[in-house]
């Protein structure tokens, strides 16, 4: 979150707090939605997010399912932090690594990553912090970090998980 220290970010946040920004500018500092869907023909600046519009839910569901299927098909190695990718691919390329289910349990990793930003996922994410796979634990931690208020009741459990030996 190093970007929070930049002059422009501080200026935008100050202008937002003072009410000097429009809705599109406010979107830069407000909580980010989990998904985006734009009608690029009607909304070329991509300002009107249709993902929460009930009329577009069939499109959102179809696109979400297609993405999930594609990710499972390609076994995307970019779900690993760089440190972990380098460690696991020490004796093989990341491309080869992604095909080794024991070395890269991608379905479990994807399931953990998908929980980031989900409402009421804190308890499941806490369980992920105890997973044998470091990348699954990583995504559990990322999810807990993203769910600021939902995590408050679990502070002690989160603090205990900070003693994880894995750098990521």
PDB file of C-alpha atoms in Angstrom, residues 7-133:
ATOM      1  CA  UNK A   7       1.397  13.343  -2.859  1.00  0.00           C
ATOM      2  CA  UNK A   8      -1.330  12.820  -5.442  1.00  0.00           C
ATOM      3  CA  UNK A   9      -3.081  10.175  -3.347  1.00  0.00           C
ATOM      4  CA  UNK A  10      -3.019  12.405  -0.273  1.00  0.00           C
ATOM      5  CA  UNK A  11      -4.360  15.318  -2.338  1.00  0.00           C
ATOM      6  CA  UNK A  12      -7.183  13.231  -3.811  1.00  0.00           C
ATOM      7  CA  UNK A  13      -8.113  11.935  -0.345  1.00  0.00           C
ATOM      8  CA  UNK A  14      -8.103  15.475   1.090  1.00  0.00           C
ATOM      9  CA  UNK A  15     -10.282  16.731  -1.774  1.00  0.00           C
ATOM     10  CA  UNK A  16     -12.618  13.761  -1.276  1.00  0.00           C
ATOM     11  CA  UNK A  17     -12.913  14.482   2.467  1.00  0.00           C
ATOM     12  CA  UNK A  18     -13.649  18.146   1.694  1.00  0.00           C
ATOM     13  CA  UNK A  19     -16.337  17.206  -0.858  1.00  0.00           C
ATOM     14  CA  UNK A  20     -14.461  18.686  -3.828  1.00  0.00           C
ATOM     15  CA  UNK A  21     -14.624  15.651  -6.137  1.00  0.00           C
ATOM     16  CA  UNK A  22     -17.247  14.287  -8.499  1.00  0.00           C
ATOM     17  CA  UNK A  23     -18.522  10.678  -8.439  1.00  0.00           C
ATOM     18  CA  UNK A  24     -15.929   9.414 -10.929  1.00  0.00           C
ATOM     19  CA  UNK A  25     -13.098  10.983  -8.928  1.00  0.00           C
ATOM     20  CA  UNK A  26     -14.524   9.681  -5.648  1.00  0.00           C
ATOM     21  CA  UNK A  27     -14.366   6.182  -7.107  1.00  0.00           C
ATOM     22  CA  UNK A  28     -10.572   6.427  -6.937  1.00  0.00           C
ATOM     23  CA  UNK A  29     -10.571   6.572  -3.129  1.00  0.00           C
ATOM     24  CA  UNK A  30     -13.699   4.699  -2.114  1.00  0.00           C
ATOM     25  CA  UNK A  31     -13.789   0.996  -1.352  1.00  0.00           C
ATOM     26  CA  UNK A  32     -13.309  -0.933  -4.585  1.00  0.00           C
ATOM     27  CA  UNK A  33     -16.122  -3.162  -5.806  1.00  0.00           C
ATOM     28  CA  UNK A  34     -15.379  -6.838  -6.176  1.00  0.00           C
ATOM     29  CA  UNK A  35     -16.297  -6.921  -9.864  1.00  0.00           C
ATOM     30  CA  UNK A  36     -16.667  -4.504 -12.739  1.00  0.00           C
ATOM     31  CA  UNK A  37     -18.803  -4.676 -15.859  1.00  0.00           C
ATOM     32  CA  UNK A  38     -19.038  -1.846 -18.361  1.00  0.00           C
ATOM     33  CA  UNK A  39     -20.985  -1.248 -21.552  1.00  0.00           C
ATOM     34  CA  UNK A  40     -18.034   0.077 -23.518  1.00  0.00           C
ATOM     35  CA  UNK A  41     -20.213   1.250 -26.404  1.00  0.00           C
ATOM     36  CA  UNK A  42     -22.423   3.443 -24.211  1.00  0.00           C
ATOM     37  CA  UNK A  43     -19.873   4.215 -21.490  1.00  0.00           C
ATOM     38  CA  UNK A  44     -16.533   4.742 -23.226  1.00  0.00           C
ATOM     39  CA  UNK A  45     -14.928   6.216 -20.090  1.00  0.00           C
ATOM     40  CA  UNK A  46     -16.023   3.183 -18.069  1.00  0.00           C
ATOM     41  CA  UNK A  47     -17.630   5.180 -15.286  1.00  0.00           C
ATOM     42  CA  UNK A  48     -20.936   3.308 -14.797  1.00  0.00           C
ATOM     43  CA  UNK A  49     -20.198  -0.098 -13.245  1.00  0.00           C
ATOM     44  CA  UNK A  50     -23.046  -2.432 -14.188  1.00  0.00           C
ATOM     45  CA  UNK A  51     -21.835  -5.415 -12.142  1.00  0.00           C
ATOM     46  CA  UNK A  52     -24.304  -4.753  -9.321  1.00  0.00           C
ATOM     47  CA  UNK A  53     -27.195  -3.924 -11.638  1.00  0.00           C
ATOM     48  CA  UNK A  54     -29.735  -6.763 -11.304  1.00  0.00           C
ATOM     49  CA  UNK A  55     -30.460  -6.666 -15.029  1.00  0.00           C
ATOM     50  CA  UNK A  56     -26.865  -7.612 -15.778  1.00  0.00           C
ATOM     51  CA  UNK A  57     -26.515 -10.491 -13.283  1.00  0.00           C
ATOM     52  CA  UNK A  58     -26.838 -13.193 -15.975  1.00  0.00           C
ATOM     53  CA  UNK A  59     -23.914 -11.571 -17.839  1.00  0.00           C
ATOM     54  CA  UNK A  60     -21.847 -11.250 -14.661  1.00  0.00           C
ATOM     55  CA  UNK A  61     -22.514 -14.884 -13.728  1.00  0.00           C
ATOM     56  CA  UNK A  62     -21.641 -16.120 -17.210  1.00  0.00           C
ATOM     57  CA  UNK A  63     -18.411 -14.106 -17.316  1.00  0.00           C
ATOM     58  CA  UNK A  64     -17.426 -15.145 -13.772  1.00  0.00           C
ATOM     59  CA  UNK A  65     -17.910 -18.826 -14.660  1.00  0.00           C
ATOM     60  CA  UNK A  66     -15.951 -18.444 -17.914  1.00  0.00           C
ATOM     61  CA  UNK A  67     -13.056 -16.798 -16.077  1.00  0.00           C
ATOM     62  CA  UNK A  68     -13.023 -19.507 -13.417  1.00  0.00           C
ATOM     63  CA  UNK A  69     -12.979 -22.239 -16.057  1.00  0.00           C
ATOM     64  CA  UNK A  70     -10.196 -20.493 -17.967  1.00  0.00           C
ATOM     65  CA  UNK A  71      -8.051 -20.041 -14.860  1.00  0.00           C
ATOM     66  CA  UNK A  72      -8.417 -23.714 -13.937  1.00  0.00           C
ATOM     67  CA  UNK A  73      -7.504 -24.650 -17.493  1.00  0.00           C
ATOM     68  CA  UNK A  74      -4.311 -22.575 -17.679  1.00  0.00           C
ATOM     69  CA  UNK A  75      -3.253 -23.083 -14.014  1.00  0.00           C
ATOM     70  CA  UNK A  76      -2.096 -19.462 -13.829  1.00  0.00           C
ATOM     71  CA  UNK A  77       1.200 -19.279 -11.889  1.00  0.00           C
ATOM     72  CA  UNK A  78       0.740 -15.573 -11.247  1.00  0.00           C
ATOM     73  CA  UNK A  79      -1.409 -16.445  -8.255  1.00  0.00           C
ATOM     74  CA  UNK A  80       1.877 -17.083  -6.427  1.00  0.00           C
ATOM     75  CA  UNK A  81       3.874 -14.302  -4.812  1.00  0.00           C
ATOM     76  CA  UNK A  82       7.165 -13.834  -6.685  1.00  0.00           C
ATOM     77  CA  UNK A  83       9.245 -15.220  -3.821  1.00  0.00           C
ATOM     78  CA  UNK A  84       7.220 -18.411  -3.741  1.00  0.00           C
ATOM     79  CA  UNK A  85       7.263 -18.804  -7.516  1.00  0.00           C
ATOM     80  CA  UNK A  86      11.051 -18.557  -7.535  1.00  0.00           C
ATOM     81  CA  UNK A  87      11.340 -21.023  -4.660  1.00  0.00           C
ATOM     82  CA  UNK A  88       8.998 -23.610  -6.178  1.00  0.00           C
ATOM     83  CA  UNK A  89      10.411 -23.245  -9.690  1.00  0.00           C
ATOM     84  CA  UNK A  90      14.024 -23.592  -8.560  1.00  0.00           C
ATOM     85  CA  UNK A  91      14.426 -26.870 -10.496  1.00  0.00           C
ATOM     86  CA  UNK A  92      11.762 -26.341 -13.173  1.00  0.00           C
ATOM     87  CA  UNK A  93      10.211 -23.507 -15.088  1.00  0.00           C
ATOM     88  CA  UNK A  94       7.016 -21.929 -13.734  1.00  0.00           C
ATOM     89  CA  UNK A  95       5.322 -23.308 -16.850  1.00  0.00           C
ATOM     90  CA  UNK A  96       6.281 -26.871 -15.904  1.00  0.00           C
ATOM     91  CA  UNK A  97       5.520 -26.235 -12.240  1.00  0.00           C
ATOM     92  CA  UNK A  98       1.926 -25.309 -12.965  1.00  0.00           C
ATOM     93  CA  UNK A  99       1.259 -28.820 -14.264  1.00  0.00           C
ATOM     94  CA  UNK A 100       2.464 -30.467 -11.031  1.00  0.00           C
ATOM     95  CA  UNK A 101      -0.600 -30.664  -8.785  1.00  0.00           C
ATOM     96  CA  UNK A 102       1.485 -31.624  -5.759  1.00  0.00           C
ATOM     97  CA  UNK A 103       3.854 -28.665  -6.166  1.00  0.00           C
ATOM     98  CA  UNK A 104       1.140 -26.239  -7.235  1.00  0.00           C
ATOM     99  CA  UNK A 105      -2.343 -27.150  -5.947  1.00  0.00           C
ATOM    100  CA  UNK A 106      -3.994 -24.522  -8.110  1.00  0.00           C
ATOM    101  CA  UNK A 107      -7.674 -25.386  -7.485  1.00  0.00           C
ATOM    102  CA  UNK A 108      -7.141 -24.845  -3.738  1.00  0.00           C
ATOM    103  CA  UNK A 109      -5.156 -21.664  -4.381  1.00  0.00           C
ATOM    104  CA  UNK A 110      -7.844 -20.306  -6.707  1.00  0.00           C
ATOM    105  CA  UNK A 111     -10.581 -21.113  -4.188  1.00  0.00           C
ATOM    106  CA  UNK A 112      -8.628 -19.158  -1.564  1.00  0.00           C
ATOM    107  CA  UNK A 113      -8.026 -16.207  -3.905  1.00  0.00           C
ATOM    108  CA  UNK A 114     -11.685 -16.051  -4.947  1.00  0.00           C
ATOM    109  CA  UNK A 115     -12.637 -15.385  -1.326  1.00  0.00           C
ATOM    110  CA  UNK A 116     -10.804 -12.054  -1.305  1.00  0.00           C
ATOM    111  CA  UNK A 117     -13.410  -9.320  -1.095  1.00  0.00           C
ATOM    112  CA  UNK A 118     -16.283 -11.712  -0.395  1.00  0.00           C
ATOM    113  CA  UNK A 119     -18.725 -10.751   2.324  1.00  0.00           C
ATOM    114  CA  UNK A 120     -18.687 -12.988   5.407  1.00  0.00           C
ATOM    115  CA  UNK A 121     -15.549 -14.895   4.348  1.00  0.00           C
ATOM    116  CA  UNK A 122     -13.442 -14.041   7.408  1.00  0.00           C
ATOM    117  CA  UNK A 123     -14.000 -17.330   9.227  1.00  0.00           C
ATOM    118  CA  UNK A 124     -13.066 -19.385   6.163  1.00  0.00           C
ATOM    119  CA  UNK A 125     -10.043 -17.155   5.536  1.00  0.00           C
ATOM    120  CA  UNK A 126      -8.896 -17.765   9.119  1.00  0.00           C
ATOM    121  CA  UNK A 127      -8.949 -21.486   8.355  1.00  0.00           C
ATOM    122  CA  UNK A 128      -6.835 -20.828   5.267  1.00  0.00           C
ATOM    123  CA  UNK A 129      -4.115 -19.341   7.504  1.00  0.00           C
ATOM    124  CA  UNK A 130      -3.497 -22.871   8.818  1.00  0.00           C
ATOM    125  CA  UNK A 131      -3.275 -24.547   5.400  1.00  0.00           C
ATOM    126  CA  UNK A 132      -0.150 -26.583   4.638  1.00  0.00           C
ATOM    127  CA  UNK A 133       0.404 -24.613   1.415  1.00  0.00           C
TER     128      UNK A 133
END
